[in-house]
mmCIF file of C-alpha atoms and ligand atoms in Angstrom:
data_model
loop_
_atom_site.group_PDB
_atom_site.id
_atom_site.type_symbol
_atom_site.label_atom_id
_atom_site.label_comp_id
_atom_site.label_asym_id
_atom_site.label_seq_id
_atom_site.Cartn_x
_atom_site.Cartn_y
_atom_site.Cartn_z
ATOM 1 C CA MET A 1 19.749 -3.990 -1.871
ATOM 2 C CA GLU A 2 19.580 -0.302 -1.707
ATOM 3 C CA CYS A 3 16.906 1.250 -3.947
ATOM 4 C CA GLY A 4 14.730 3.896 -3.834
ATOM 5 C CA TYR A 5 11.728 1.877 -3.528
ATOM 6 C CA THR A 6 9.087 2.653 -0.406
ATOM 7 C CA LYS A 7 9.471 -0.120 2.273
ATOM 8 C CA LEU A 8 6.759 -1.408 4.551
ATOM 9 C CA PHE A 9 6.779 -4.018 7.266
ATOM 10 C CA HIS A 10 4.392 -6.760 6.603
ATOM 11 C CA ASN A 11 3.759 -9.803 8.654
ATOM 12 C CA GLY A 12 7.364 -10.031 9.517
ATOM 13 C CA HIS A 13 9.155 -9.011 6.063
ATOM 14 C CA VAL A 14 10.038 -6.299 4.493
ATOM 15 C CA ASP A 15 8.163 -5.481 0.995
ATOM 16 C CA PHE A 16 9.629 -3.179 -1.667
ATOM 17 C CA VAL A 17 6.692 -1.157 -3.382
ATOM 18 C CA GLU A 18 7.013 -0.959 -6.849
ATOM 19 C CA ALA A 19 6.057 2.222 -8.658
ATOM 20 C CA ASN A 20 2.809 0.309 -9.801
ATOM 21 C CA GLY A 21 1.756 -0.537 -6.168
ATOM 22 C CA HIS A 22 2.623 -4.410 -6.455
ATOM 23 C CA LEU A 23 4.475 -5.389 -3.252
ATOM 24 C CA HIS A 24 7.564 -7.984 -2.928
ATOM 25 C CA HIS A 25 9.638 -9.477 -0.585
ATOM 26 C CA GLN A 26 12.710 -11.665 -0.955
ATOM 27 C CA HIS A 27 11.948 -15.364 0.253
ATOM 28 C CA GLU A 28 15.054 -17.287 0.124
ATOM 29 C CA ASP A 29 16.248 -17.091 -3.319
ATOM 30 C CA HIS A 30 13.647 -15.553 -4.881
ATOM 31 C CA TRP A 31 11.030 -13.099 -4.885
ATOM 32 C CA ASP A 32 7.338 -13.334 -3.634
ATOM 33 C CA GLU A 33 4.533 -10.917 -4.294
ATOM 34 C CA CYS A 34 1.936 -10.111 -1.657
ATOM 35 C CA ALA A 35 -0.592 -7.281 -1.061
ATOM 36 C CA ILE A 36 -1.661 -5.635 2.438
ATOM 37 C CA GLU A 37 -4.798 -7.758 3.956
ATOM 38 C CA VAL A 38 -8.264 -6.587 3.944
ATOM 39 C CA ASN A 39 -8.764 -6.985 7.912
ATOM 40 C CA ASP A 40 -9.615 -4.656 11.276
ATOM 41 C CA VAL A 41 -6.595 -3.103 10.757
ATOM 42 C CA ASN A 42 -7.115 -2.413 6.896
ATOM 43 C CA PRO A 43 -10.591 -2.529 6.199
ATOM 44 C CA VAL A 44 -12.301 -1.625 3.320
ATOM 45 C CA ALA A 45 -14.364 0.714 4.818
ATOM 46 C CA GLU A 46 -16.252 4.030 4.564
ATOM 47 C CA ASN A 47 -13.838 6.212 6.605
ATOM 48 C CA HIS A 48 -14.369 9.413 4.631
ATOM 49 C CA VAL A 49 -11.344 11.521 4.669
ATOM 50 C CA SER A 50 -10.410 15.322 3.109
ATOM 51 C CA GLY A 51 -7.823 15.394 0.792
ATOM 52 C CA GLU A 52 -6.584 15.278 -2.715
ATOM 53 C CA LEU A 53 -8.089 12.746 -5.358
ATOM 54 C CA HIS A 54 -5.133 11.144 -6.245
ATOM 55 C CA ASN A 55 -4.396 10.012 -9.566
ATOM 56 C CA ASP A 56 -1.165 7.819 -11.265
ATOM 57 C CA THR A 57 1.048 11.359 -11.613
ATOM 58 C CA CYS A 58 -0.125 12.989 -8.026
ATOM 59 C CA GLY A 59 3.422 11.222 -6.797
ATOM 60 C CA HIS A 60 1.850 9.210 -3.915
ATOM 61 C CA GLN A 61 2.723 5.669 -3.755
ATOM 62 C CA LYS A 62 0.436 3.135 -4.715
ATOM 63 C CA VAL A 63 -0.184 0.342 -2.426
ATOM 64 C CA ALA A 64 -1.586 -2.681 -3.243
ATOM 65 C CA HIS A 65 -4.457 -3.651 -0.776
ATOM 66 C CA GLY A 66 -6.747 -6.510 -1.419
ATOM 67 C CA ASP A 67 -7.911 -6.843 -4.757
ATOM 68 C CA HIS A 68 -7.314 -2.662 -5.827
ATOM 69 C CA PHE A 69 -4.700 -0.317 -4.952
ATOM 70 C CA ASP A 70 -4.093 2.706 -2.311
ATOM 71 C CA TYR A 71 -2.270 5.691 -2.112
ATOM 72 C CA LEU A 72 -0.184 5.789 0.738
ATOM 73 C CA VAL A 73 -0.535 9.285 2.704
ATOM 74 C CA ASN A 74 0.964 9.850 5.785
ATOM 75 C CA GLY A 75 1.599 6.079 7.178
ATOM 76 C CA ARG A 76 -2.092 5.269 5.793
ATOM 77 C CA LEU A 77 -3.804 4.041 2.790
ATOM 78 C CA GLN A 78 -6.079 6.447 0.915
ATOM 79 C CA TYR A 79 -8.820 5.000 -1.551
ATOM 80 C CA VAL A 80 -10.121 7.010 -4.127
ATOM 81 C CA HIS A 81 -13.536 6.105 -4.222
ATOM 82 C CA GLY A 82 -16.139 7.760 -6.799
ATOM 83 C CA ASP A 83 -15.767 11.335 -5.658
ATOM 84 C CA HIS A 84 -14.202 10.972 -1.947
ATOM 85 C CA LEU A 85 -11.483 9.299 -0.124
ATOM 86 C CA ASP A 86 -11.712 6.336 1.979
ATOM 87 C CA ASP A 87 -9.200 5.913 5.054
ATOM 88 C CA HIS A 88 -8.384 2.028 4.764
ATOM 89 C CA GLY A 89 -6.139 1.919 7.868
ATOM 90 C CA PRO A 90 -2.427 2.250 8.546
ATOM 91 C CA VAL A 91 1.040 0.837 7.515
ATOM 92 C CA ASP A 92 3.953 0.198 9.201
ATOM 93 C CA GLN A 93 6.473 2.201 6.251
ATOM 94 C CA VAL A 94 10.348 1.655 6.996
ATOM 95 C CA LEU A 95 12.021 5.153 6.906
HETATM 96 ZN ZN1 ZN B 101 4.355 -8.476 2.263
HETATM 97 ZN ZN1 ZN B 102 -16.192 5.382 -0.321
HETATM 98 ZN ZN1 ZN B 103 -1.794 12.199 -4.100
HETATM 99 ZN ZN1 ZN B 104 -7.490 -0.209 0.337
#
């Protein structure tokens, strides 16, 4: 499959990330949807980082993480939390 999707290594498979942040991977003859789990690597934490407050038009890739969406910036998840950014840990992007 050749396409312009962002791809992530995740739990032994490769997910294709849609523009809206949803993750899909091919499982036998169908596609499964998944999301990055909330865990020690990708915690929902108050790890403040500086930077732009991302939005739907900023151009960064959205990524499903737990029950919310983050933005992918330099291999890490950034969550727009009110008036600041929180770092939600690294993801393994297929380059
Ligand atoms: Zn996955
Ligand atoms: Zn926060
Ligand atoms: Zn952005
Ligand atoms: Zn997150």
